[in-house]
Amino acid sequence: MKTTVYLRFLRTCLVLLLCVATGTATAAPSLDGLWKGPLKMPGGQLEVIFRLVSLTDGSYFATLDVPLQKVSRMAVKVDVRGDTVIFAAEEAGSRFVGRVASGGKQVEGTWQQPGLQVPLTLSYAAPAISTAPKARLTPPYREEEVAYSNVAVDLRLGGMLTVPAGPGPFPAVVLVSDAGPHNRDATVGEYQLLGSLADYLTRRGIAVLRFDDRGVGSSTGDFAQATTTALVSDVQAGLNYLRTRPEVNLSQIGVIGHGEGANVALLSATQPLPPAFVVSLAGYGVPGTTLALQQQAALLRSLGTETAQVEAATKRQQAMLEIISQTPDEAQARAIVANMLRQNNAAIDTEAAQASAAELTSFRYRYFLSFNPLERLAEVKCPVLLLNGTADLYVAADANMGALTKALKANRDVTAKKLPGVNHLFQPDPAEWPIVNGQPRETFSPVAQETIRAWIVAHTAAK
């Protein structure tokens, strides 16, 4: 599965897909497993961990962990050319270029990021052998594959409805993924953000509908053309479907959204037949352009980049975003952005710069830059729970939660809570992950799960 971390259209302008001379042609080495090494930074060093899993098409699914900086499962693009490997963490503007040493147990090369270029040697550690049973245990609730229509835009959406044991009727929620496209579980590697949350809530008396995004799995349509506002109709279709189910309490149907999905959820509460409640997980509270700049600065700081370099990179990105926003002609904007990318980093080849520029000037990314998440929030009348993690590098808790809370001030039932150590994927600090087969396994924050459940129960028990 080729996947990007849940923010495909929020990538910053520092997209580092580099062309490196391969030298003598050799067979590509197998890279499955963990590759670890000490990254020397000003004032100390950080351990970096690349996790690679080979896919059937010959490519790799890969992620980056930097435990001391609370960076977990950051998406990495892998390029193998003979015995030369390139690991590019696009969201952080960082890359490692190295050569596999004789024996295949080390990769010696260079780590590069804005303001820093240092040698780095990665050592190989074999992946843990799973002894878990292959068969999935039957959960203590009913699962049903479902399909329903978004009549407004002629789409067919497929998903999974999970219903608690017992007669019901039960409170219910529609789950909405972050910027995608995602499957119904919002799967990233082995971690299933929405799947985990659905299981937790259903086991505790709340029915859950989660669905494949447009153009994914069982759903029709094209996610590339779906803006935040357009996706509201998908949520409305899900709410209407739940209203047809006898197991569901008609007055207790809410929406839980993550990232962009949180903003979609909030907007659904401004429509006719709104949900009974909304839970926002890492919703945006600032305009898209501001959010993109915040993201880049936070990611660079998390990797130890010097303040002056962070500021310089932010200024370059701001200039690029202004070009994108102010140049309506797509071809012209793409040409300018590609040229800026190459001027900012001469190592980027023409093809890679053009590909990155095409994404940065796409319809969906342009919409994101101009999107104001606060514009209609005064119309939200239902109860709202706002949750943000303090370790979130993509949606800063203070800036975004504060803006959403202020915009919802006319609403008398808004609860806002920051979750210490929780990242954008709503995972707790890696030190709190459970150990499975000798390896830490990423998990949805238990504190976040219980906070969501308790709040929903408190707002539905008396109805």
XYZ file of C-alpha atoms in Angstrom:
463
model
C 0.000 0.000 0.000
C 1.411 3.297 -1.031
C 0.185 5.832 1.474
C 1.063 9.278 2.666
C 0.502 10.461 6.195
C -3.074 11.736 6.365
C -2.055 15.198 5.019
C -1.377 14.663 1.367
C -2.649 18.091 0.259
C -0.982 19.910 3.192
C 2.580 19.195 2.165
C 4.911 22.128 2.514
C 6.912 23.584 -0.337
C 10.082 21.779 0.737
C 9.357 18.640 -1.277
C 12.637 16.800 -1.564
C 12.509 14.152 -4.251
C 16.056 14.042 -5.484
C 17.836 12.491 -8.412
C 21.171 10.903 -7.412
C 23.745 9.271 -9.650
C 23.682 5.529 -9.116
C 27.133 4.575 -10.385
C 27.576 0.971 -11.399
C 24.281 -0.863 -11.820
C 23.809 -3.470 -9.073
C 20.899 -5.471 -7.776
C 18.748 -3.495 -5.360
C 19.282 -4.636 -1.756
C 16.437 -5.813 0.448
C 15.655 -3.121 3.012
C 12.846 -4.724 5.029
C 13.224 -3.994 8.724
C 14.406 -1.180 10.975
C 17.320 1.123 10.147
C 18.584 3.076 13.150
C 21.329 5.592 13.703
C 22.523 8.543 15.844
C 21.901 11.927 14.214
C 24.363 14.507 15.522
C 22.677 17.853 16.161
C 23.897 21.093 17.704
C 24.099 20.374 21.432
C 23.661 16.611 21.258
C 22.285 13.804 19.130
C 18.973 12.188 18.264
C 18.201 8.596 17.356
C 16.399 8.301 14.029
C 14.569 5.115 13.084
C 13.407 4.261 9.579
C 10.922 1.384 9.328
C 10.598 -0.217 5.877
C 8.145 -2.840 4.635
C 8.384 -4.126 1.061
C 5.239 -4.098 -1.090
C 4.174 -6.474 -3.844
C 4.951 -3.939 -6.585
C 8.610 -3.718 -5.522
C 8.305 -0.405 -3.696
C 8.388 0.220 0.057
C 6.065 1.564 2.695
C 8.299 3.496 5.094
C 8.051 5.721 8.149
C 10.409 7.773 10.320
C 10.508 7.923 14.122
C 12.558 10.419 16.145
C 11.561 9.419 19.699
C 13.226 12.298 21.551
C 11.400 14.796 19.354
C 8.100 12.872 19.611
C 8.100 12.339 15.835
C 6.255 9.098 15.164
C 5.382 7.304 11.923
C 6.170 10.267 9.662
C 5.740 9.194 6.039
C 8.936 8.526 4.088
C 9.403 8.072 0.349
C 11.997 5.442 -0.558
C 14.001 5.512 -3.775
C 16.465 2.672 -4.427
C 18.969 3.008 -7.268
C 21.440 0.174 -7.246
C 23.095 0.266 -3.835
C 22.151 3.925 -3.310
C 19.078 4.650 -1.215
C 17.173 7.880 -0.659
C 14.806 8.305 2.269
C 12.795 11.537 1.834
C 10.577 12.806 4.661
C 8.688 15.323 2.591
C 6.587 16.794 5.407
C 9.741 17.695 7.360
C 11.819 18.890 4.408
C 14.486 16.320 5.262
C 16.256 13.503 3.441
C 18.926 10.864 3.889
C 21.046 9.738 0.952
C 23.330 6.775 1.537
C 25.020 3.741 0.093
C 24.440 0.217 1.379
C 27.709 -1.139 2.739
C 29.096 -4.551 1.875
C 27.109 -7.152 3.767
C 23.894 -5.133 3.642
C 23.765 -4.354 7.368
C 24.678 -0.642 7.249
C 23.887 2.372 5.114
C 26.448 5.161 5.208
C 25.441 8.567 3.956
C 24.315 12.106 4.709
C 21.283 13.564 6.456
C 20.167 16.889 4.980
C 17.600 19.429 6.115
C 17.453 23.223 5.936
C 20.486 24.536 7.810
C 21.992 21.128 8.530
C 24.004 18.540 6.608
C 25.723 15.839 8.657
C 27.048 12.290 8.165
C 24.740 9.522 9.347
C 25.233 5.767 9.480
C 22.153 3.581 9.770
C 22.408 0.055 11.152
C 19.998 -2.724 10.295
C 17.714 -4.471 12.785
C 15.554 -7.356 11.604
C 11.769 -6.873 11.802
C 10.049 -8.628 14.670
C 8.509 -11.972 13.811
C 4.804 -11.845 14.504
C 3.430 -14.688 16.558
C -0.055 -13.248 16.634
C -2.865 -15.484 15.395
C -3.728 -14.934 11.759
C -7.462 -15.178 12.278
C -9.260 -12.091 13.540
C -11.284 -12.694 16.681
C -14.999 -12.024 16.311
C -15.818 -8.779 18.160
C -18.631 -8.663 20.738
C -20.856 -6.581 18.442
C -22.440 -6.799 15.008
C -20.532 -5.698 11.891
C -22.304 -4.979 8.639
C -20.952 -3.934 5.236
C -23.199 -1.113 4.057
C -23.652 1.082 0.992
C -25.700 4.233 0.600
C -26.044 7.120 -1.845
C -25.021 10.754 -1.758
C -27.854 11.762 -4.035
C -26.767 15.404 -4.242
C -23.636 14.534 -6.243
C -24.597 11.052 -7.519
C -22.061 9.082 -5.482
C -22.201 5.646 -3.928
C -20.438 5.375 -0.567
C -19.411 2.082 1.004
C -18.451 1.447 4.578
C -18.937 -0.477 7.787
C -21.668 -0.133 10.396
C -20.909 -1.576 13.822
C -23.796 -2.003 16.260
C -23.431 -2.817 19.985
C -24.831 -6.001 21.423
C -28.366 -5.650 22.743
C -31.734 -4.394 21.526
C -30.975 -0.653 21.258
C -31.738 1.868 19.995
C -28.234 3.233 20.497
C -26.505 6.592 20.147
C -24.538 6.629 16.882
C -21.757 8.534 15.156
C -20.425 9.026 11.645
C -16.613 9.062 11.496
C -14.868 11.397 9.032
C -11.197 11.030 8.067
C -8.473 13.642 7.728
C -7.289 14.997 4.374
C -7.138 11.883 2.283
C -7.953 9.833 0.460
C -8.370 7.211 3.196
C -10.147 3.937 3.606
C -12.855 3.540 6.237
C -10.294 2.777 8.960
C -8.014 5.732 8.063
C -5.186 3.209 7.822
C -1.586 4.413 8.005
C 0.811 1.484 7.973
C -0.469 -0.921 10.622
C -2.287 1.802 12.548
C -6.031 2.258 12.049
C -7.089 5.534 13.607
C -10.802 5.390 12.833
C -10.968 1.604 13.015
C -9.563 1.687 16.547
C -11.943 4.412 17.646
C -14.927 2.620 16.106
C -14.084 -0.580 17.952
C -13.676 1.220 21.280
C -16.972 3.100 21.015
C -19.031 0.173 19.719
C -17.857 -2.068 22.554
C -19.194 0.613 24.925
C -22.678 1.103 23.536
C -22.290 3.536 20.626
C -23.077 2.499 17.030
C -20.511 3.675 14.487
C -20.613 4.260 10.730
C -17.260 4.701 9.014
C -16.904 4.894 5.244
C -14.343 4.840 2.449
C -13.478 8.276 1.075
C -14.485 9.133 -2.463
C -12.659 6.968 -4.994
C -11.354 4.583 -2.320
C -12.452 1.010 -1.621
C -16.198 0.640 -2.107
C -16.886 4.332 -2.718
C -17.197 5.988 -6.116
C -16.080 9.483 -7.091
C -12.795 11.400 -7.227
C -11.327 12.636 -3.962
C -8.906 14.972 -5.788
C -11.825 17.215 -6.710
C -13.489 17.132 -3.275
C -13.068 20.268 -1.181
C -13.734 20.538 2.534
C -17.115 22.102 1.836
C -18.031 19.507 -0.784
C -17.356 16.653 1.627
C -20.120 17.894 3.926
C -22.672 16.212 1.655
C -20.953 12.852 2.255
C -21.490 13.319 5.996
C -25.113 14.293 5.434
C -25.602 11.118 3.405
C -24.172 9.086 6.290
C -26.427 10.821 8.813
C -29.457 10.146 6.635
C -28.484 6.492 6.317
C -28.236 6.112 10.097
C -31.711 7.645 10.407
C -33.075 4.668 8.456
C -31.662 2.131 10.912
C -34.004 0.903 13.666
C -31.008 0.166 15.929
C -30.131 3.882 16.062
C -31.691 6.520 18.300
C -32.798 9.257 15.889
C -32.149 12.052 18.387
C -28.625 10.894 19.286
C -26.699 10.828 15.999
C -23.428 12.776 15.961
C -20.288 13.238 13.871
C -16.658 12.724 14.861
C -14.076 14.151 12.471
C -10.272 14.092 12.436
C -8.132 16.907 10.962
C -9.898 18.185 7.863
C -12.675 15.760 8.772
C -13.219 17.749 11.978
C -13.885 20.864 9.924
C -16.227 18.886 7.687
C -18.028 17.679 10.820
C -18.404 21.226 12.146
C -19.738 22.429 8.801
C -22.269 19.602 8.772
C -23.751 21.172 11.915
C -24.599 24.320 9.918
C -26.795 22.406 7.445
C -30.464 21.402 7.534
C -31.007 18.281 9.692
C -27.724 18.797 11.582
C -26.118 16.175 13.835
C -27.015 16.095 17.519
C -23.373 16.702 18.485
C -19.902 17.085 16.970
C -16.500 15.894 18.172
C -13.528 17.662 16.583
C -10.182 15.843 16.698
C -7.371 18.226 15.676
C -9.645 20.500 13.679
C -8.130 23.494 11.885
C -8.796 26.899 13.430
C -6.689 29.076 11.119
C -6.781 29.710 7.349
C -5.018 27.180 5.155
C -2.055 29.398 4.294
C -1.398 30.106 7.968
C -1.709 26.422 8.811
C 0.787 25.415 6.105
C 3.344 27.885 7.467
C 2.749 26.699 11.040
C 3.240 23.095 9.975
C 6.568 23.657 8.273
C 7.969 25.698 11.154
C 6.868 23.134 13.750
C 8.302 20.202 11.822
C 11.650 21.890 11.240
C 11.917 22.915 14.892
C 11.110 19.352 15.967
C 14.149 18.143 14.023
C 16.483 20.633 15.682
C 16.742 23.157 12.837
C 18.245 26.474 13.920
C 15.810 29.365 14.414
C 17.348 31.475 11.639
C 17.009 28.601 9.179
C 13.399 28.003 10.198
C 12.593 31.664 9.629
C 14.327 31.680 6.245
C 12.489 28.526 5.137
C 9.171 30.009 6.296
C 9.750 33.179 4.286
C 10.513 31.134 1.172
C 7.401 29.069 1.658
C 5.256 32.151 2.242
C 6.485 33.663 -1.009
C 5.632 30.458 -2.844
C 2.166 30.245 -1.315
C 1.492 33.841 -2.347
C 2.409 32.974 -5.920
C 0.042 29.996 -5.847
C -2.809 32.064 -4.408
C -2.336 35.092 -6.636
C -1.683 33.391 -9.991
C -5.004 32.085 -11.337
C -3.484 30.588 -14.476
C -2.570 27.052 -13.384
C 0.108 26.466 -16.017
C 1.807 29.760 -15.234
C 1.658 29.147 -11.486
C 3.060 25.646 -11.955
C 5.995 26.942 -13.999
C 6.826 29.647 -11.433
C 6.587 27.254 -8.481
C 8.754 24.635 -10.208
C 11.391 27.293 -10.838
C 11.235 28.448 -7.209
C 11.646 24.885 -5.965
C 14.780 24.411 -8.026
C 16.220 27.771 -6.971
C 15.610 26.942 -3.314
C 17.319 23.565 -3.703
C 19.522 22.933 -6.701
C 19.559 19.188 -5.973
C 15.941 18.810 -7.099
C 15.767 17.674 -10.715
C 13.373 19.173 -13.257
C 10.949 16.254 -13.270
C 10.618 16.164 -9.487
C 10.180 19.937 -9.285
C 7.428 19.857 -11.904
C 5.631 17.014 -10.158
C 5.755 18.847 -6.829
C 4.625 22.088 -8.436
C 1.645 20.305 -10.015
C 0.474 19.135 -6.606
C 1.051 22.503 -4.952
C -1.001 24.277 -7.646
C -3.760 21.673 -7.806
C -7.418 22.580 -7.384
C -7.665 20.942 -3.971
C -4.490 22.548 -2.576
C -5.528 25.987 -3.827
C -8.857 25.548 -2.090
C -7.109 24.519 1.117
C -4.953 27.670 1.088
C -8.023 29.896 0.842
C -10.233 27.912 3.224
C -11.393 29.816 6.316
C -12.524 27.229 8.900
C -14.210 29.839 11.111
C -16.509 31.434 8.563
C -19.759 29.654 9.493
C -19.109 28.400 12.997
C -21.457 30.934 14.584
C -24.259 28.837 13.048
C -23.268 25.689 14.996
C -25.878 25.190 17.731
C -25.304 21.584 18.797
C -22.884 20.523 21.578
C -19.227 20.443 20.467
C -16.170 18.705 21.931
C -12.806 20.068 20.762
C -9.768 17.838 21.345
C -6.190 18.621 20.324
C -2.895 17.002 21.249
C 0.007 19.020 22.597
C 2.485 16.959 20.524
C 0.639 17.621 17.245
C 3.127 19.005 14.703
C 0.471 19.524 12.030
C -2.330 21.313 13.880
C -0.883 23.254 16.812
C -3.184 22.872 19.795
C -3.103 26.405 21.205
C -3.476 28.386 17.982
C -6.140 26.200 16.398
C -8.206 25.247 19.440
C -8.199 28.841 20.643
C -9.498 30.106 17.306
C -12.243 27.463 17.128
C -13.347 28.141 20.694
C -13.604 31.859 20.007
C -15.584 31.312 16.811
C -18.007 29.058 18.719
C -18.515 31.516 21.584
C -22.233 31.893 20.828
C -22.647 28.170 21.451
C -23.296 27.493 25.142
C -22.172 23.864 25.046
C -18.564 23.764 23.868
C -15.903 21.736 25.677
C -12.248 22.231 24.718
C -9.477 20.019 26.033
C -5.771 19.659 25.268
C -4.327 16.161 25.569
C -0.701 16.135 26.826
C 1.734 14.166 24.678
C -0.833 13.213 22.025
C 0.196 13.688 18.378
C -1.812 14.413 15.239
C -2.744 10.747 14.791
C -4.090 10.801 18.360
C -1.380 8.463 19.545
C 0.071 8.962 23.031
C 3.773 9.393 23.769
C 5.627 6.384 22.268
C 6.778 5.488 25.773
C 3.139 4.622 26.527
C 2.629 2.318 23.540
C 1.960 -1.339 24.316
C 4.731 -3.854 23.562
C 3.679 -6.515 21.053
C 6.148 -9.228 19.990
C 8.934 -7.240 21.600
C 8.162 -4.061 19.652
C 6.143 -0.976 20.642
C 2.874 -0.827 18.721
C 1.215 2.494 17.960
C -2.186 2.879 19.567
C -5.010 5.396 19.843
C -4.613 7.375 23.054
C -6.657 5.635 25.782
C -7.222 9.010 27.440
C -8.585 10.445 24.199
C -10.857 7.446 23.605
C -12.345 7.598 27.067
C -12.754 11.378 26.900
C -14.759 11.007 23.686
C -16.908 8.179 25.060
C -17.662 9.875 28.366
C -18.595 13.145 26.690
C -20.946 11.423 24.216
C -22.612 9.444 26.988
C -23.042 12.613 29.054
C -24.748 14.311 26.111
C -27.023 11.418 25.173
C -27.907 9.655 28.428
C -30.747 11.996 29.348
C -32.340 12.071 25.891
